[in-house]
Amino acid sequence: MLSSSLPRLEQESPAYICPYDQACSYLEAAAKELQLDEGILEVLSHPRKVVTVSIPVKRDNGQVQVLAGHRVQHCDILGPYKGGTRYHPAVTLREVSALAMLMTWKCALLGIPYGGAKGGIAIDPKLYSVGELERITRRYTSELIKDIGPAVDIPAPDMGTSAREMAWMMDTYSVNVGHAVPGVVTGKPISIGGSRGREMATGRGVMFIVREALTDKGQSLVGARIAIQGFGNVGSAAALLLHEAGAKVIAVSTGSGGIFCEDGLDIPALKAYAAENRKSIVGFGQATPISNADLLTLPCDVLIPAALENQITEDNANQIQAKIIAEAANGPVTLVANQALEARGVMVLPDILANAGGVVVSYLEWVQGLSYVFWDEERVNKELEQLMVQAYRQVMQQSLHRQIPLRLAAYTLGVGRVAQALGDRGLYP
Ligand code: NAD
């Protein structure tokens, strides 16, 4: 297995599905399909740089805690590294490494001149005060100061982080180098060079991809029944935009449970409710409570997992009733489950395509920042739509042309473009 080169630092139970092993399996499958040179495959299977730093933080009660912060840079053949920063208790080095690799293929698939990276700290941000989170973010940034930068590696928000953390990162980096450097992060507030449309971008991208897939299946978005796991940045934006486009969002969930309404939930009201209730959706209106497990197996047209990895596994794949699964989260469907779903004819829109809207608008934010010209939201959304629809069409064509499933089609496009660039650049020295 290619991934054996990465140290296994985590406790691994027999049920543990290693995201890095899965990422390598997808890479190997794409390499086989493309008949890739073995040397190129060997290079692409290893992250270029793996950094783990200690983050000592003084808690509000005076105690000092030392956290581990990771940043993995997978491949910068096409341009600077790019990738989110995740704050979640389940963060591990192998997970961050897998997500960094995914970012490489995602950027290449979308035609964006970036390489893949990812960062993360294993904390539950809900258990830390705003002041503590600021101290953690600033120290993490400071420890990574030599490894990030607008031409080197550009962090963005991911699970558990938002524009607020990006502003702290941008400020810490800028203070350390002695001048303002907005381009060191994307997904930052508009007041310091963020892009209009960035906050909703991943959810908007999901909406475009779902719309295209339904159209290809001869169905309209209007009236389509949709279930969404996760009501954070991505899930809530996708829910709102799908609702506005006329779809019926019949169920949503968060880590503390979900809700269901046969006639479709009032998503704007639900968003307002969640904002007032510390992001909880439980107890909203007349909706019926539903578990996360039951949400996944609801009869619906489209299922959108927008929370964590490994939610659809061999245990529940055969109970999934949706016709289309759009992977808004990274890696929500395991490799084995993916095969079972494909065998049943369920259309699985892979993460490197379905959730690419965020990195697309991050790229547009970076372009605006570098040119000191800022666009209105309409233009940003139009550029996003064009890139997402183009990538969707290319994946469909590749799938048809090679007679391969959508995920493999997306990987062959992403991996193939990086491999081509690596071949053209050659191996140094
Ligand atoms: P977020 O922290 O804003 O929201 C995560 C949501 O998942 C929350 O509603 C949370 O309650 C829910 N959740 C957590 N644990 C859960 C569980 N066990 N069961 C059900 N729900 C659970 O995170 P986000 O930024 O929306 O990211 C969600 C996913 O999308 C992640 O996989 C992330 O990597 C991916 N993603 C995010 C972006 C982005 O721009 N933010 C871009 C691409 C991909």
Short mmCIF file of C-alpha atoms and ligand atoms in Angstrom, two decimals:
data_model
loop_
_atom_site.label_atom_id
_atom_site.label_comp_id
_atom_site.label_asym_id
_atom_site.label_seq_id
_atom_site.Cartn_x
_atom_site.Cartn_y
_atom_site.Cartn_z
CA MET A 1 0.00 0.00 0.00
CA LEU A 2 1.43 3.35 -1.04
CA SER A 3 0.37 5.05 2.18
CA SER A 4 2.72 2.98 4.34
CA SER A 5 5.30 5.76 4.05
CA LEU A 6 3.23 8.05 6.29
CA PRO A 7 3.73 7.34 10.00
CA ARG A 8 0.73 5.86 11.74
CA LEU A 9 0.47 8.18 14.71
CA GLU A 10 -3.11 7.53 15.68
CA GLN A 11 -4.83 4.87 17.71
CA GLU A 12 -6.38 2.60 15.14
CA SER A 13 -9.31 0.37 16.11
CA PRO A 14 -10.33 -2.49 13.78
CA ALA A 15 -13.31 -0.37 12.62
CA TYR A 16 -11.08 2.59 11.77
CA ILE A 17 -11.24 3.52 8.09
CA CYS A 18 -8.01 5.32 7.31
CA PRO A 19 -8.73 8.31 5.04
CA TYR A 20 -5.16 8.33 3.75
CA ASP A 21 -5.35 4.68 2.69
CA GLN A 22 -8.60 5.50 0.90
CA ALA A 23 -7.09 8.53 -0.83
CA CYS A 24 -4.16 6.38 -2.00
CA SER A 25 -6.54 3.71 -3.29
CA TYR A 26 -8.33 6.28 -5.42
CA LEU A 27 -4.99 7.57 -6.71
CA GLU A 28 -3.86 4.03 -7.56
CA ALA A 29 -7.11 3.36 -9.43
CA ALA A 30 -6.71 6.57 -11.45
CA ALA A 31 -3.05 5.76 -12.15
CA LYS A 32 -4.04 2.29 -13.39
CA GLU A 33 -6.76 3.71 -15.64
CA LEU A 34 -4.31 6.30 -17.03
CA GLN A 35 -1.45 3.75 -17.26
CA LEU A 36 0.66 6.25 -15.39
CA ASP A 37 4.40 5.90 -15.18
CA GLU A 38 5.33 4.20 -11.87
CA GLY A 39 7.83 6.89 -10.95
CA ILE A 40 5.19 9.62 -11.32
CA LEU A 41 2.74 7.60 -9.21
CA GLU A 42 5.41 7.18 -6.55
CA VAL A 43 6.00 10.97 -6.42
CA LEU A 44 2.28 11.76 -6.25
CA SER A 45 1.61 9.26 -3.46
CA HIS A 46 3.73 11.14 -0.92
CA PRO A 47 3.03 14.55 0.60
CA ARG A 48 5.90 16.92 -0.16
CA LYS A 49 5.97 18.41 3.33
CA VAL A 50 4.39 17.33 6.64
CA VAL A 51 4.61 19.80 9.52
CA THR A 52 3.41 19.25 13.09
CA VAL A 53 3.85 22.09 15.57
CA SER A 54 3.21 22.44 19.30
CA ILE A 55 0.72 25.12 20.25
CA PRO A 56 0.97 26.08 23.92
CA VAL A 57 -2.14 27.97 24.96
CA LYS A 58 -3.09 29.60 28.24
CA ARG A 59 -6.71 28.69 28.99
CA ASP A 60 -8.98 31.28 30.59
CA ASN A 61 -8.65 29.44 33.92
CA GLY A 62 -4.86 29.96 33.87
CA GLN A 63 -3.95 26.39 32.94
CA VAL A 64 -1.51 25.82 30.07
CA GLN A 65 -2.46 23.24 27.45
CA VAL A 66 -0.25 22.15 24.56
CA LEU A 67 -2.06 21.25 21.33
CA ALA A 68 -0.68 19.65 18.17
CA GLY A 69 -1.26 21.60 14.94
CA HIS A 70 -0.71 20.00 11.55
CA ARG A 71 -0.14 21.37 8.05
CA VAL A 72 0.42 18.96 5.18
CA GLN A 73 1.51 20.17 1.76
CA HIS A 74 0.89 17.50 -0.81
CA CYS A 75 1.97 18.83 -4.20
CA ASP A 76 2.83 22.25 -5.66
CA ILE A 77 3.46 21.24 -9.25
CA LEU A 78 0.70 23.53 -10.58
CA GLY A 79 1.06 26.48 -8.19
CA PRO A 80 1.08 27.46 -4.50
CA TYR A 81 -0.37 25.06 -1.95
CA LYS A 82 -3.97 25.72 -1.04
CA GLY A 83 -6.24 24.17 1.57
CA GLY A 84 -8.50 24.58 4.56
CA THR A 85 -7.78 24.70 8.26
CA ARG A 86 -9.94 22.33 10.32
CA TYR A 87 -10.71 22.52 14.03
CA HIS A 88 -12.41 19.26 15.03
CA PRO A 89 -11.72 16.63 17.71
CA ALA A 90 -11.29 13.89 15.07
CA VAL A 91 -8.42 15.68 13.26
CA THR A 92 -5.40 13.39 12.79
CA LEU A 93 -2.24 13.68 10.73
CA ARG A 94 -3.39 10.95 8.37
CA GLU A 95 -6.76 12.67 7.87
CA VAL A 96 -5.06 16.00 7.14
CA SER A 97 -2.70 14.23 4.72
CA ALA A 98 -5.61 12.63 2.87
CA LEU A 99 -7.43 15.95 2.61
CA ALA A 100 -4.25 17.63 1.30
CA MET A 101 -4.03 15.04 -1.46
CA LEU A 102 -7.72 15.51 -2.32
CA MET A 103 -7.08 19.25 -2.68
CA THR A 104 -4.38 18.60 -5.29
CA TRP A 105 -6.78 16.64 -7.51
CA LYS A 106 -9.66 19.08 -6.84
CA CYS A 107 -7.68 22.14 -7.95
CA ALA A 108 -6.40 20.34 -11.04
CA LEU A 109 -9.90 19.12 -11.91
CA LEU A 110 -11.26 22.67 -11.70
CA GLY A 111 -8.34 24.04 -13.72
CA ILE A 112 -7.09 26.20 -10.85
CA PRO A 113 -3.31 26.81 -10.62
CA TYR A 114 -2.88 25.55 -7.05
CA GLY A 115 -1.48 22.51 -5.30
CA GLY A 116 -3.11 20.71 -2.40
CA ALA A 117 -2.59 21.34 1.32
CA LYS A 118 -4.58 21.01 4.52
CA GLY A 119 -4.19 22.01 8.15
CA GLY A 120 -5.87 21.10 11.36
CA ILE A 121 -5.92 21.07 15.14
CA ALA A 122 -7.69 18.31 17.11
CA ILE A 123 -9.95 20.47 19.26
CA ASP A 124 -13.66 20.93 19.70
CA PRO A 125 -13.94 24.69 19.16
CA LYS A 126 -17.21 24.76 21.10
CA LEU A 127 -15.23 23.97 24.27
CA TYR A 128 -12.99 27.05 23.91
CA SER A 129 -13.77 30.72 24.47
CA VAL A 130 -13.32 33.22 21.63
CA GLY A 131 -10.19 34.55 23.35
CA GLU A 132 -8.72 31.04 23.64
CA LEU A 133 -9.49 30.31 19.98
CA GLU A 134 -7.79 33.54 18.96
CA ARG A 135 -4.66 32.66 20.96
CA ILE A 136 -4.61 29.13 19.46
CA THR A 137 -5.05 30.43 15.90
CA ARG A 138 -2.40 33.11 16.26
CA ARG A 139 0.18 30.76 17.77
CA TYR A 140 -0.55 28.10 15.12
CA THR A 141 -0.05 30.72 12.38
CA SER A 142 3.10 32.02 13.98
CA GLU A 143 4.57 28.49 14.19
CA LEU A 144 3.85 28.03 10.46
CA ILE A 145 5.14 31.44 9.43
CA LYS A 146 7.92 30.07 7.18
CA ASP A 147 5.64 27.51 5.56
CA ILE A 148 2.75 29.73 4.45
CA GLY A 149 2.46 32.86 2.28
CA PRO A 150 0.58 34.12 -0.80
CA ALA A 151 3.03 32.44 -3.18
CA VAL A 152 3.73 29.45 -0.95
CA ASP A 153 0.69 28.06 0.87
CA ILE A 154 -2.66 29.81 1.33
CA PRO A 155 -4.94 28.53 4.13
CA ALA A 156 -8.74 28.89 4.03
CA PRO A 157 -11.64 28.00 6.37
CA ASP A 158 -12.82 24.42 6.82
CA MET A 159 -14.79 22.61 9.52
CA GLY A 160 -14.78 24.55 12.77
CA THR A 161 -13.15 27.67 11.29
CA SER A 162 -14.54 30.69 9.45
CA ALA A 163 -13.71 34.20 8.21
CA ARG A 164 -12.94 35.13 11.83
CA GLU A 165 -10.03 32.67 12.10
CA MET A 166 -8.78 33.73 8.64
CA ALA A 167 -8.67 37.36 9.82
CA TRP A 168 -6.58 36.32 12.86
CA MET A 169 -4.25 34.30 10.61
CA MET A 170 -3.88 37.18 8.14
CA ASP A 171 -3.18 39.65 10.94
CA THR A 172 -0.64 37.39 12.68
CA TYR A 173 1.22 36.73 9.44
CA SER A 174 1.16 40.43 8.48
CA VAL A 175 2.43 41.60 11.89
CA ASN A 176 5.25 39.04 11.74
CA VAL A 177 6.44 40.05 8.26
CA GLY A 178 5.95 43.77 8.92
CA HIS A 179 3.30 44.72 6.35
CA ALA A 180 -0.28 43.80 5.42
CA VAL A 181 -0.46 40.56 3.40
CA PRO A 182 -4.15 39.91 2.58
CA GLY A 183 -3.22 37.16 0.07
CA VAL A 184 -1.87 34.82 2.77
CA VAL A 185 -5.37 33.43 3.41
CA THR A 186 -8.67 33.27 1.57
CA GLY A 187 -12.16 33.19 3.03
CA LYS A 188 -11.34 36.28 5.05
CA PRO A 189 -13.78 39.14 5.81
CA ILE A 190 -14.56 41.52 2.94
CA SER A 191 -13.17 44.44 5.01
CA ILE A 192 -9.63 43.03 4.63
CA GLY A 193 -9.77 41.82 1.04
CA GLY A 194 -12.20 38.90 1.16
CA SER A 195 -14.32 38.13 -1.88
CA ARG A 196 -18.00 38.70 -2.16
CA GLY A 197 -19.74 35.34 -2.47
CA ARG A 198 -16.99 33.35 -0.68
CA GLU A 199 -19.04 32.46 2.38
CA MET A 200 -21.76 30.73 0.35
CA ALA A 201 -19.41 29.47 -2.39
CA THR A 202 -19.09 25.80 -1.44
CA GLY A 203 -22.85 25.49 -0.91
CA ARG A 204 -23.53 27.37 -4.15
CA GLY A 205 -21.19 25.02 -6.03
CA VAL A 206 -23.06 22.05 -4.57
CA MET A 207 -26.34 23.58 -5.76
CA PHE A 208 -24.99 24.00 -9.34
CA ILE A 209 -23.74 20.40 -9.46
CA VAL A 210 -27.00 18.99 -8.05
CA ARG A 211 -28.97 21.07 -10.57
CA GLU A 212 -26.88 19.74 -13.48
CA ALA A 213 -27.14 16.13 -12.27
CA LEU A 214 -30.92 16.34 -11.86
CA THR A 215 -31.22 17.89 -15.33
CA ASP A 216 -29.18 15.00 -16.78
CA LYS A 217 -31.59 12.61 -15.08
CA GLY A 218 -34.52 14.47 -16.66
CA GLN A 219 -35.68 16.01 -13.40
CA SER A 220 -36.03 19.62 -12.35
CA LEU A 221 -34.56 21.09 -9.19
CA VAL A 222 -38.00 22.56 -8.54
CA GLY A 223 -39.80 20.15 -6.23
CA ALA A 224 -36.81 17.78 -5.87
CA ARG A 225 -36.68 16.22 -2.38
CA ILE A 226 -33.35 16.76 -0.68
CA ALA A 227 -31.86 15.58 2.65
CA ILE A 228 -28.76 17.28 4.02
CA GLN A 229 -26.47 16.00 6.78
CA GLY A 230 -24.67 18.93 8.44
CA PHE A 231 -25.98 22.47 8.77
CA GLY A 232 -22.71 24.37 9.04
CA ASN A 233 -21.08 26.65 6.51
CA VAL A 234 -21.55 24.27 3.57
CA GLY A 235 -24.76 22.46 4.54
CA SER A 236 -26.73 25.56 5.50
CA ALA A 237 -25.66 27.49 2.37
CA ALA A 238 -26.54 24.56 0.11
CA ALA A 239 -29.89 24.18 1.92
CA LEU A 240 -30.74 27.86 1.50
CA LEU A 241 -29.78 28.06 -2.18
CA LEU A 242 -31.57 24.81 -3.05
CA HIS A 243 -34.65 26.01 -1.16
CA GLU A 244 -34.52 29.36 -3.03
CA ALA A 245 -34.23 27.45 -6.32
CA GLY A 246 -37.48 25.62 -5.55
CA ALA A 247 -36.25 22.31 -4.11
CA LYS A 248 -37.84 20.79 -1.00
CA VAL A 249 -35.25 20.36 1.73
CA ILE A 250 -37.05 17.67 3.74
CA ALA A 251 -34.41 16.97 6.41
CA VAL A 252 -31.24 18.47 7.87
CA SER A 253 -29.05 17.55 10.81
CA THR A 254 -26.15 18.69 12.96
CA GLY A 255 -23.88 16.80 15.36
CA SER A 256 -26.65 16.97 17.98
CA GLY A 257 -29.44 15.48 15.85
CA GLY A 258 -31.69 16.28 12.93
CA ILE A 259 -35.18 17.35 11.90
CA PHE A 260 -37.56 16.19 9.19
CA CYS A 261 -40.58 17.75 7.49
CA GLU A 262 -42.37 15.87 4.68
CA ASP A 263 -43.48 19.12 2.98
CA GLY A 264 -40.03 20.73 3.11
CA LEU A 265 -38.42 22.85 5.82
CA ASP A 266 -38.57 26.65 5.87
CA ILE A 267 -34.81 27.07 5.48
CA PRO A 268 -34.54 30.88 5.97
CA ALA A 269 -36.48 30.51 9.24
CA LEU A 270 -34.34 27.52 10.23
CA LYS A 271 -31.13 29.47 9.60
CA ALA A 272 -32.40 32.28 11.82
CA TYR A 273 -33.40 29.72 14.49
CA ALA A 274 -29.93 28.08 14.39
CA ALA A 275 -28.24 31.48 14.66
CA GLU A 276 -30.26 32.24 17.81
CA ASN A 277 -29.70 28.78 19.36
CA ARG A 278 -25.91 28.32 19.18
CA LYS A 279 -26.22 26.50 15.83
CA SER A 280 -28.68 23.92 17.19
CA ILE A 281 -31.69 23.05 15.01
CA VAL A 282 -33.37 20.69 17.46
CA GLY A 283 -36.84 21.93 18.50
CA PHE A 284 -37.41 23.97 15.33
CA GLY A 285 -41.09 24.63 14.51
CA GLN A 286 -43.32 21.64 13.82
CA ALA A 287 -40.51 19.50 12.39
CA THR A 288 -40.12 15.88 13.56
CA PRO A 289 -36.82 14.93 15.25
CA ILE A 290 -34.73 12.44 13.24
CA SER A 291 -31.38 10.78 13.94
CA ASN A 292 -28.38 11.31 11.71
CA ALA A 293 -28.46 7.63 10.78
CA ASP A 294 -32.13 7.78 9.73
CA LEU A 295 -31.60 10.98 7.74
CA LEU A 296 -29.09 9.19 5.51
CA THR A 297 -31.55 6.47 4.54
CA LEU A 298 -34.62 8.66 3.92
CA PRO A 299 -36.44 8.22 0.61
CA CYS A 300 -35.41 11.32 -1.38
CA ASP A 301 -34.05 12.42 -4.74
CA VAL A 302 -30.76 13.84 -3.50
CA LEU A 303 -28.75 13.13 -0.36
CA ILE A 304 -26.10 15.70 0.55
CA PRO A 305 -23.65 14.60 3.25
CA ALA A 306 -22.14 17.95 4.36
CA ALA A 307 -20.52 17.07 7.69
CA LEU A 308 -17.83 14.44 8.23
CA GLU A 309 -15.93 11.63 6.52
CA ASN A 310 -17.09 8.00 6.45
CA GLN A 311 -20.80 8.56 6.97
CA ILE A 312 -21.94 6.17 4.25
CA THR A 313 -20.19 2.86 4.77
CA GLU A 314 -20.70 -0.80 3.86
CA ASP A 315 -23.10 -0.94 6.84
CA ASN A 316 -25.67 1.50 5.46
CA ALA A 317 -24.88 1.78 1.71
CA ASN A 318 -27.56 -0.69 0.75
CA GLN A 319 -30.20 1.19 2.73
CA ILE A 320 -29.58 4.49 0.95
CA GLN A 321 -32.70 5.39 -1.03
CA ALA A 322 -31.51 8.59 -2.72
CA LYS A 323 -30.97 8.50 -6.49
CA ILE A 324 -28.14 11.02 -6.29
CA ILE A 325 -25.53 11.59 -3.58
CA ALA A 326 -23.63 14.88 -3.74
CA GLU A 327 -20.52 14.73 -1.55
CA ALA A 328 -20.48 18.22 -0.06
CA ALA A 329 -18.20 16.98 2.75
CA ASN A 330 -14.82 15.50 1.99
CA GLY A 331 -14.85 11.69 1.91
CA PRO A 332 -18.35 11.04 3.34
CA VAL A 333 -18.73 7.83 1.28
CA THR A 334 -16.19 5.08 1.94
CA LEU A 335 -14.51 3.19 -0.88
CA VAL A 336 -16.48 0.00 -0.25
CA ALA A 337 -19.78 1.88 0.08
CA ASN A 338 -19.01 3.73 -3.14
CA GLN A 339 -18.68 0.43 -5.01
CA ALA A 340 -21.96 -0.83 -3.54
CA LEU A 341 -23.76 2.38 -4.53
CA GLU A 342 -22.32 2.36 -8.05
CA ALA A 343 -23.43 -1.26 -8.46
CA ARG A 344 -26.98 -0.18 -7.55
CA GLY A 345 -26.89 2.68 -10.06
CA VAL A 346 -26.85 5.46 -7.47
CA MET A 347 -25.18 8.54 -8.95
CA VAL A 348 -22.37 9.58 -6.59
CA LEU A 349 -21.07 13.07 -7.34
CA PRO A 350 -17.55 12.94 -5.90
CA ASP A 351 -16.25 15.45 -3.36
CA ILE A 352 -13.43 16.73 -5.56
CA LEU A 353 -16.13 17.97 -7.93
CA ALA A 354 -19.20 18.60 -5.75
CA ASN A 355 -17.55 20.68 -3.02
CA ALA A 356 -15.02 22.52 -5.19
CA GLY A 357 -16.99 25.81 -5.07
CA GLY A 358 -15.08 26.98 -2.01
CA VAL A 359 -11.65 26.64 -3.56
CA VAL A 360 -12.90 28.18 -6.81
CA VAL A 361 -13.98 31.37 -5.04
CA SER A 362 -10.84 31.24 -2.88
CA TYR A 363 -8.94 31.34 -6.15
CA LEU A 364 -11.12 34.23 -7.38
CA GLU A 365 -10.44 36.03 -4.07
CA TRP A 366 -6.70 35.54 -4.55
CA VAL A 367 -6.89 36.79 -8.15
CA GLN A 368 -8.84 39.91 -7.04
CA GLY A 369 -6.32 40.53 -4.25
CA LEU A 370 -3.32 40.21 -6.56
CA SER A 371 -4.86 42.60 -9.10
CA TYR A 372 -6.28 45.04 -6.47
CA VAL A 373 -9.58 44.99 -8.35
CA PHE A 374 -12.66 43.71 -6.54
CA TRP A 375 -15.75 42.33 -8.24
CA ASP A 376 -19.43 42.45 -7.32
CA GLU A 377 -21.11 39.25 -6.11
CA GLU A 378 -22.92 38.68 -9.39
CA ARG A 379 -19.63 38.42 -11.26
CA VAL A 380 -18.12 36.09 -8.65
CA ASN A 381 -21.17 33.80 -8.76
CA LYS A 382 -21.13 33.75 -12.58
CA GLU A 383 -17.45 32.81 -12.73
CA LEU A 384 -18.11 30.11 -10.11
CA GLU A 385 -21.04 28.70 -12.07
CA GLN A 386 -19.03 28.61 -15.27
CA LEU A 387 -16.10 26.72 -13.70
CA MET A 388 -18.33 24.29 -11.80
CA VAL A 389 -20.54 23.46 -14.79
CA GLN A 390 -17.50 23.08 -17.05
CA ALA A 391 -15.86 20.64 -14.60
CA TYR A 392 -19.14 18.71 -14.24
CA ARG A 393 -19.43 18.36 -18.03
CA GLN A 394 -15.79 17.23 -18.31
CA VAL A 395 -16.32 14.56 -15.63
CA MET A 396 -19.48 13.33 -17.39
CA GLN A 397 -17.68 13.18 -20.74
CA GLN A 398 -14.70 11.37 -19.22
CA SER A 399 -17.02 8.86 -17.57
CA LEU A 400 -18.81 8.22 -20.84
CA HIS A 401 -15.66 8.13 -22.95
CA ARG A 402 -13.77 5.71 -20.69
CA GLN A 403 -16.87 3.86 -19.44
CA ILE A 404 -15.87 4.44 -15.82
CA PRO A 405 -17.77 5.67 -12.73
CA LEU A 406 -17.91 9.38 -11.96
CA ARG A 407 -15.42 9.32 -9.09
CA LEU A 408 -12.79 7.54 -11.16
CA ALA A 409 -13.55 9.91 -14.05
CA ALA A 410 -12.96 12.94 -11.80
CA TYR A 411 -9.75 11.44 -10.43
CA THR A 412 -8.38 10.56 -13.85
CA LEU A 413 -8.89 14.19 -14.92
CA GLY A 414 -7.31 15.68 -11.77
CA VAL A 415 -4.47 13.17 -11.43
CA GLY A 416 -3.85 13.18 -15.19
CA ARG A 417 -3.37 16.96 -15.30
CA VAL A 418 -0.93 16.93 -12.37
CA ALA A 419 0.97 13.98 -13.84
CA GLN A 420 1.22 15.76 -17.19
CA ALA A 421 2.62 18.88 -15.49
CA LEU A 422 5.08 16.79 -13.47
CA GLY A 423 6.24 15.07 -16.63
CA ASP A 424 6.62 18.42 -18.43
CA ARG A 425 8.50 20.05 -15.54
CA GLY A 426 10.71 17.01 -14.98
CA LEU A 427 12.27 15.78 -11.78
CA TYR A 428 14.80 18.04 -10.05
CA PRO A 429 17.78 17.56 -10.01
P1 NAD B 1 -18.87 23.47 9.74
O1 NAD B 1 -18.04 23.26 10.95
O2 NAD B 1 -19.31 24.85 9.40
O3 NAD B 1 -20.19 22.56 9.82
C1 NAD B 1 -20.14 21.17 10.07
C2 NAD B 1 -21.57 20.69 10.32
O4 NAD B 1 -21.52 19.27 10.52
C3 NAD B 1 -22.20 21.27 11.58
O5 NAD B 1 -23.58 21.50 11.36
C4 NAD B 1 -22.02 20.17 12.60
O6 NAD B 1 -22.97 20.19 13.65
C5 NAD B 1 -22.22 18.96 11.71
N1 NAD B 1 -21.70 17.73 12.31
C6 NAD B 1 -20.58 17.56 13.04
N2 NAD B 1 -20.49 16.28 13.44
C7 NAD B 1 -21.56 15.65 12.94
C8 NAD B 1 -22.05 14.32 13.01
N3 NAD B 1 -21.39 13.38 13.68
N4 NAD B 1 -23.20 14.03 12.37
C9 NAD B 1 -23.87 14.98 11.68
N5 NAD B 1 -23.48 16.25 11.59
C10 NAD B 1 -22.34 16.57 12.21
O7 NAD B 1 -18.04 22.79 8.54
P2 NAD B 1 -18.15 23.10 6.99
O8 NAD B 1 -17.18 24.17 6.65
O9 NAD B 1 -19.59 23.25 6.63
O10 NAD B 1 -17.56 21.75 6.38
C11 NAD B 1 -18.36 20.58 6.25
C12 NAD B 1 -17.66 19.61 5.30
O11 NAD B 1 -17.49 20.24 4.04
C13 NAD B 1 -16.28 19.15 5.73
O12 NAD B 1 -16.07 17.82 5.30
C14 NAD B 1 -15.35 20.06 4.96
O13 NAD B 1 -14.07 19.51 4.76
C15 NAD B 1 -16.11 20.18 3.67
N6 NAD B 1 -15.76 21.37 2.89
C16 NAD B 1 -15.89 22.61 3.40
C17 NAD B 1 -15.58 23.72 2.63
C18 NAD B 1 -15.77 25.13 3.11
O14 NAD B 1 -15.64 26.06 2.28
N7 NAD B 1 -16.09 25.37 4.36
C19 NAD B 1 -15.11 23.53 1.31
C20 NAD B 1 -15.00 22.23 0.82
C21 NAD B 1 -15.34 21.16 1.61
#
